[in-house]
Amino acid sequence: MKIKAFGIKEKGGKAEPFYYERNVGANEVRVKIIYCAIARGDVQFISDDWGDTKFPLVPGHEIVGIVEETGANVAGLKVGDRVGIGYQQEACFDCEFCKAGNEQFCTQQKVIGVHCYGGLAEYIVVDNRFAFKLPPALHQVGSVPLLSSGLTVYSGIMKAQLPANSVVGVLGAGGLGHLAIQFLNKMGHQVYAFSHSPEKKEMINQLGAEFVLTSNPNNLTAINKKFDFIISTLNVPYDLEGFLKILKPQGKFCIVATPLEKQPINLGLLYDYAQRTIYGNYVGSRRNMIDMLDFAAKHNIESAVDVMPFSQVNEAIEKVRIGKGGIRLVLEN
Amino acid sequence: MKIKAFGIKEKGGKAEPFYYERNVGANEVRVKIIYCAIARGDVQFISDDWGDTKFPLVPGHEIVGIVEETGANVAGLKVGDRVGIGYQQEACFDCEFCKAGNEQFCTQQKVIGVHCYGGLAEYIVVDNRFAFKLPPALHQVGSVPLLSSGLTVYSGIMKAQLPANSVVGVLGAGGLGHLAIQFLNKMGHQVYAFSHSPEKKEMINQLGAEFVLTSNPNNLTAINKKFDFIISTLNVPYDLEGFLKILKPQGKFCIVATPLEKQPINLGLLYDYAQRTIYGNYVGSRRNMIDMLDFAAKHNIESAVDVMPFSQVNEAIEKVRIGKGGIRLVLEN
């Protein structure tokens, strides 16, 4: 069938009506899109920050909608189901990564917005294994950013295998960070959130973290805590070495965002009377997604969102581009 | 009793006869030193590269000797036992790190050559829990560098929890690197050793690794392998990003040495369709030491060593300083 979408034809271009043909394969479902988030990463794709965007681009990889059509082999979903869709359209389910349950590293995978058209559209067609039933308790629009940002921070946190009541830090309290704070708090850890924005203190406290203002570098040492875990969601340069130094000897530093600029770092800090770890995390597996949605539903975790109609897509993209889109901006069909 | 040692009185100074008083406590043993290695790190301590050396300094933290006196509480060792001593003189055995079996992170520990006088001496006194009986099969002088360098690479490798037959790399084939190659080979992995020294090819092949010459940057991509694990023993700048890119999505990069200069790095490589890890490793625990010595004895792992008499201590230090000390230089009493 012909699918109506919003396409970006060139680097930095406007979203314009765009149509493409896409039928539903035997393992696929067609989902009528209700919500699609516009994230910082989508805007970076539009402006081709990494130099590998393929145009025409239909961005959008955090989607909530209703199943309208199912392929011949689809057993787990039926027409009318409410589903969430993240960054992935399909995987091979046959490679070493898929077999190990790490579909996010499948070399044959199709990433939404990269290898196929995304969620700024009326419909999207994906493999049924990448359309996740939303637990009924999840807030419909507040759950949209969970599908990629939530998954990314949740799976990054889970990889650390933290003992209960760990001392943990979150760098940045934006789209990713404010979800990381909630997950860590509900997992029972002592959460410190580091931000250069004093106006975020109240929100951060409400989400369950102590606020540390990073515009004063003395605050880093003044907290006088040794951290088991820190997760960085910052895409601007920051005092990475300062944060490595406040990790415990076996502390872990998880990175889910980073500045485009290279950061100079003395990696000797990782072994200075220590066995410290820095690791990156890219979204998560299907198992992570299912666990994350269950955990969020059980603990009332949702994203702060501003909602705009799909018809205002270009205003929405511009708001995110200039940093005026609130914590997360979601379009509604 | 009065212990005769070689002391360095000031930054960059010569080793001169130096005497200090040290009696044997209830938990301690006095060991007559037969061998003590002079490592790159000792020379860096002498020249105060990190700015924190305390003078007078008695360097030397890889020691083999014979127990000559045991304290009242010592049950596991007796006079005449052949023991190896590494970087640690004592620990509190009461803090969270000691209780977890990670004595190397004990905040009360005394590090040999840092908090107390080291092995360039006739005797050394240490807690009996840090004098390790050498398995009879171990080569006496070839085992000396195992006690710190061997421990460091072994425990760094063990932390990676590699599946059998992993594809692994070793950067640098000096004191640390040539031991890492042997451990990884005997653990059953496919080992590639990266070096800028073509003359090391034969030794590297004999130790069980394939040689990759890094002076040609194309060789990095030409090997066309995806690595599960890489351990870097380099203390000169190198193409860190190039090596991160040849790691598998969940590959691990272990650092046991690093250049004094900061390295510019794009940490986004850690999460680029991946969940890559960089970790540092500082020596190891008592458990690691015991396991490492057993493993080395079982698999005939030993260090290449040049041996010189203690009387030539200053010539030996100078040789190591200018890089002419061979792979490892050991002094013999």
XYZ file of C-alpha atoms in Angstrom, chain A:
333
model
C 0.000 0.000 0.000
C 0.977 3.644 -0.347
C 2.120 5.143 2.967
C 1.908 8.866 3.611
C 4.875 10.285 5.515
C 6.852 13.450 6.112
C 10.156 13.292 4.239
C 13.295 15.430 4.425
C 14.740 15.641 0.922
C 18.125 17.164 1.676
C 20.469 18.058 4.511
C 18.777 20.543 6.829
C 15.641 20.556 4.669
C 12.011 20.932 5.718
C 9.685 17.986 6.306
C 7.340 17.696 3.330
C 4.596 15.246 2.380
C 6.245 12.117 1.002
C 4.724 8.826 -0.151
C 6.227 5.392 -0.410
C 4.994 1.888 -1.230
C 5.252 -0.748 1.472
C 3.319 -4.002 1.814
C 3.117 -6.213 4.896
C 5.362 -9.310 4.803
C 4.513 -12.630 6.427
C 6.312 -11.726 9.706
C 5.325 -8.090 9.707
C 2.647 -5.844 11.125
C 1.370 -2.512 9.885
C 0.845 -0.033 12.689
C -1.259 3.132 12.550
C 0.893 5.733 14.229
C -0.648 7.746 17.055
C 2.522 9.282 18.496
C 6.058 9.786 17.296
C 8.779 11.620 19.230
C 11.214 14.086 17.688
C 14.491 13.605 19.542
C 17.776 15.476 19.450
C 19.183 12.564 17.436
C 16.493 12.982 14.762
C 17.451 16.619 14.326
C 21.110 15.600 14.130
C 20.173 13.134 11.382
C 18.313 15.893 9.523
C 21.337 18.199 9.707
C 23.563 15.205 8.807
C 25.859 15.737 11.822
C 27.534 12.366 11.351
C 27.809 12.684 7.556
C 25.980 9.426 6.822
C 22.315 10.388 6.579
C 20.529 9.016 3.517
C 17.958 11.354 1.965
C 15.031 11.331 1.546
C 14.836 10.755 5.288
C 11.695 9.994 7.250
C 12.881 10.418 10.858
C 11.229 9.176 14.032
C 12.147 6.035 15.980
C 9.965 6.266 19.091
C 6.486 5.344 18.009
C 3.222 4.336 19.676
C 0.335 3.103 17.572
C -2.333 0.495 16.925
C -1.868 -2.693 14.875
C -4.034 -2.490 11.757
C -2.750 -5.445 9.721
C -0.794 -8.590 10.537
C 1.224 -10.876 8.213
C 0.445 -14.559 7.683
C 2.982 -15.813 10.264
C 2.212 -13.335 13.029
C 0.792 -15.037 16.115
C 1.673 -12.753 19.028
C -0.112 -9.617 17.899
C -3.601 -8.936 16.591
C -5.394 -6.042 14.971
C -6.259 -3.452 17.604
C -3.256 -4.106 19.894
C -1.525 -1.020 21.262
C 2.190 -1.303 20.525
C 5.420 0.604 20.920
C 8.167 0.588 18.297
C 11.755 1.682 18.845
C 14.847 1.981 16.721
C 14.649 -1.386 14.962
C 12.509 -2.578 12.047
C 13.952 -6.042 11.567
C 16.884 -8.367 12.316
C 18.081 -11.633 10.780
C 17.429 -13.750 13.924
C 20.126 -16.084 12.683
C 23.536 -14.453 13.342
C 25.697 -14.918 16.462
C 24.309 -11.706 17.950
C 20.645 -12.522 17.316
C 21.132 -16.048 18.620
C 22.665 -14.642 21.797
C 19.632 -12.385 22.244
C 21.529 -9.244 21.239
C 19.512 -8.309 18.155
C 20.714 -4.709 18.506
C 24.098 -5.790 17.108
C 22.723 -7.823 14.184
C 24.746 -6.888 11.126
C 21.701 -7.435 8.873
C 19.342 -5.331 10.967
C 17.339 -2.421 9.610
C 17.384 0.620 11.836
C 14.363 2.892 11.606
C 15.267 6.276 10.139
C 18.593 4.881 8.913
C 17.880 1.837 6.748
C 14.155 2.437 6.321
C 11.528 5.148 6.687
C 10.529 6.132 10.221
C 7.654 7.321 12.325
C 6.809 10.734 10.916
C 4.089 9.025 8.934
C 0.582 7.684 9.015
C 1.756 4.064 9.168
C 4.877 2.012 9.705
C 5.527 -1.631 8.811
C 7.911 -3.606 11.064
C 8.726 -7.214 11.928
C 6.210 -8.260 14.599
C 9.121 -9.038 16.944
C 9.931 -5.341 17.038
C 6.400 -4.148 17.837
C 6.075 -4.417 21.619
C 2.703 -4.636 23.356
C 2.488 -1.763 25.828
C 1.509 -2.815 29.361
C -1.933 -1.281 30.066
C -0.616 0.697 33.041
C 1.825 2.690 30.883
C 0.894 6.277 30.205
C 0.263 6.438 26.459
C 2.074 9.619 25.449
C 4.545 9.654 28.365
C 5.730 6.209 27.339
C 6.725 7.215 23.793
C 10.311 8.276 24.711
C 10.783 5.038 26.631
C 10.985 3.171 23.336
C 14.490 4.337 22.506
C 15.771 6.741 25.186
C 14.275 4.657 27.988
C 15.611 1.442 26.473
C 19.093 2.935 26.062
C 19.490 4.074 29.666
C 17.755 0.993 31.112
C 19.946 -1.481 29.250
C 23.048 0.607 30.027
C 22.170 0.487 33.718
C 21.385 -3.247 33.686
C 24.767 -4.036 32.158
C 26.451 -2.645 35.294
C 24.851 -5.370 37.473
C 24.727 -3.020 40.435
C 24.283 -4.338 43.952
C 21.287 -2.906 45.828
C 21.630 0.569 47.313
C 24.579 1.578 45.130
C 25.773 5.173 44.966
C 25.062 6.292 41.420
C 25.287 9.453 39.346
C 23.476 10.734 36.280
C 25.118 13.393 34.098
C 22.530 15.564 32.402
C 18.825 15.715 33.176
C 17.350 15.931 29.695
C 15.501 13.317 27.663
C 17.833 10.450 28.548
C 18.962 11.674 31.962
C 15.550 12.267 33.530
C 14.604 8.690 32.632
C 17.894 7.302 33.998
C 17.206 9.069 37.306
C 13.785 7.412 37.569
C 15.019 3.933 36.706
C 17.938 4.133 39.154
C 15.751 5.555 41.911
C 13.091 2.856 41.513
C 15.813 0.194 41.478
C 16.666 1.357 44.995
C 19.925 3.209 44.492
C 21.159 6.502 45.969
C 20.961 8.802 42.973
C 22.890 12.028 42.421
C 22.044 14.038 39.303
C 24.688 16.400 37.933
C 23.464 19.307 35.858
C 24.591 22.820 34.966
C 20.961 23.990 35.000
C 19.912 25.185 38.481
C 16.310 25.432 37.281
C 16.199 21.621 37.014
C 16.774 21.119 40.752
C 13.091 20.829 41.657
C 12.326 18.337 38.891
C 15.411 16.291 39.764
C 14.445 16.134 43.435
C 10.915 15.102 42.505
C 12.270 12.285 40.332
C 14.184 10.968 43.338
C 17.734 12.288 43.011
C 19.923 14.717 44.888
C 20.880 17.679 42.705
C 24.544 18.619 42.170
C 25.238 21.829 40.262
C 28.222 21.214 37.969
C 28.864 24.824 36.989
C 30.910 24.955 40.198
C 33.686 22.343 39.748
C 34.263 22.215 43.517
C 30.887 20.554 43.892
C 32.319 17.404 42.328
C 34.756 16.826 45.152
C 32.595 18.451 47.829
C 29.964 15.734 47.605
C 32.663 13.464 49.000
C 30.998 10.292 47.774
C 32.555 7.409 45.959
C 30.368 6.241 43.116
C 29.640 2.672 42.045
C 28.200 3.862 38.764
C 27.796 6.996 36.681
C 25.837 7.292 33.449
C 26.564 10.193 31.116
C 23.879 11.509 28.782
C 25.817 14.673 27.891
C 26.526 15.673 24.299
C 28.618 18.693 25.304
C 32.217 18.577 26.630
C 32.449 17.949 30.390
C 35.012 17.084 33.052
C 35.238 13.372 32.271
C 38.420 12.909 34.319
C 36.818 14.589 37.321
C 33.982 12.070 37.197
C 36.328 9.094 36.730
C 38.147 10.196 39.876
C 34.992 10.037 42.011
C 34.307 6.449 40.952
C 35.116 3.660 43.413
C 38.080 1.415 42.486
C 35.764 -0.931 40.589
C 33.299 1.760 39.550
C 31.687 1.844 36.127
C 31.082 4.779 33.823
C 28.393 4.247 31.177
C 28.234 6.502 28.134
C 25.062 6.814 26.059
C 25.898 10.167 24.462
C 29.100 12.080 23.841
C 30.255 15.380 22.357
C 31.095 15.384 18.632
C 34.546 16.728 19.633
C 37.198 14.264 20.825
C 37.879 14.466 24.549
C 41.480 14.369 25.845
C 41.704 11.750 28.544
C 44.334 10.182 30.747
C 43.257 6.553 30.670
C 45.698 5.830 33.499
C 42.863 6.960 35.803
C 41.186 3.649 34.984
C 43.937 1.669 36.725
C 45.190 4.133 39.341
C 44.780 1.819 42.375
C 41.655 0.768 40.537
C 39.967 -1.379 37.942
C 37.556 1.212 36.591
C 35.463 0.705 33.499
C 34.068 2.961 30.788
C 31.531 1.368 28.509
C 29.195 2.575 25.850
C 25.651 1.416 25.392
C 23.654 1.311 22.184
C 19.872 0.978 22.711
C 19.115 -2.581 23.875
C 17.844 -6.032 23.016
C 14.240 -7.223 22.682
C 14.570 -8.757 26.155
C 15.744 -5.397 27.536
C 12.776 -3.671 25.864
C 10.203 -6.051 27.350
C 11.784 -5.852 30.821
C 12.075 -2.070 30.616
C 8.423 -1.589 29.642
C 7.313 -3.897 32.485
C 9.528 -2.100 34.980
C 8.288 1.315 33.827
C 4.661 0.203 34.075
C 5.166 -1.249 37.551
C 6.942 1.855 38.871
C 4.989 4.569 37.027
C 7.992 5.728 35.069
C 7.201 8.059 32.228
C 8.873 10.799 30.272
C 8.079 14.478 30.566
C 6.646 15.404 27.159
C 5.409 18.393 25.227
C 2.820 17.354 22.617
C 2.207 19.010 19.239
C 0.083 17.912 16.268
C 1.729 16.198 13.293
C 0.618 19.134 11.162
C 3.176 21.311 13.010
C 6.076 18.978 12.268
C 8.430 21.702 11.006
C 7.778 23.964 14.005
C 8.445 20.952 16.224
C 11.753 20.100 14.513
C 12.846 23.734 14.801
C 11.970 23.800 18.513
C 14.106 20.731 19.176
C 16.903 22.131 17.020
C 17.136 25.339 19.067
C 16.660 23.495 22.364
C 13.165 24.819 23.056
C 11.330 21.516 22.715
C 11.120 20.884 26.452
C 12.533 17.662 27.832
C 10.961 15.595 25.037
C 8.695 16.616 22.193
C 6.082 14.188 20.842
C 3.917 14.610 17.743
C 0.301 13.371 17.797
C -1.577 12.127 14.734
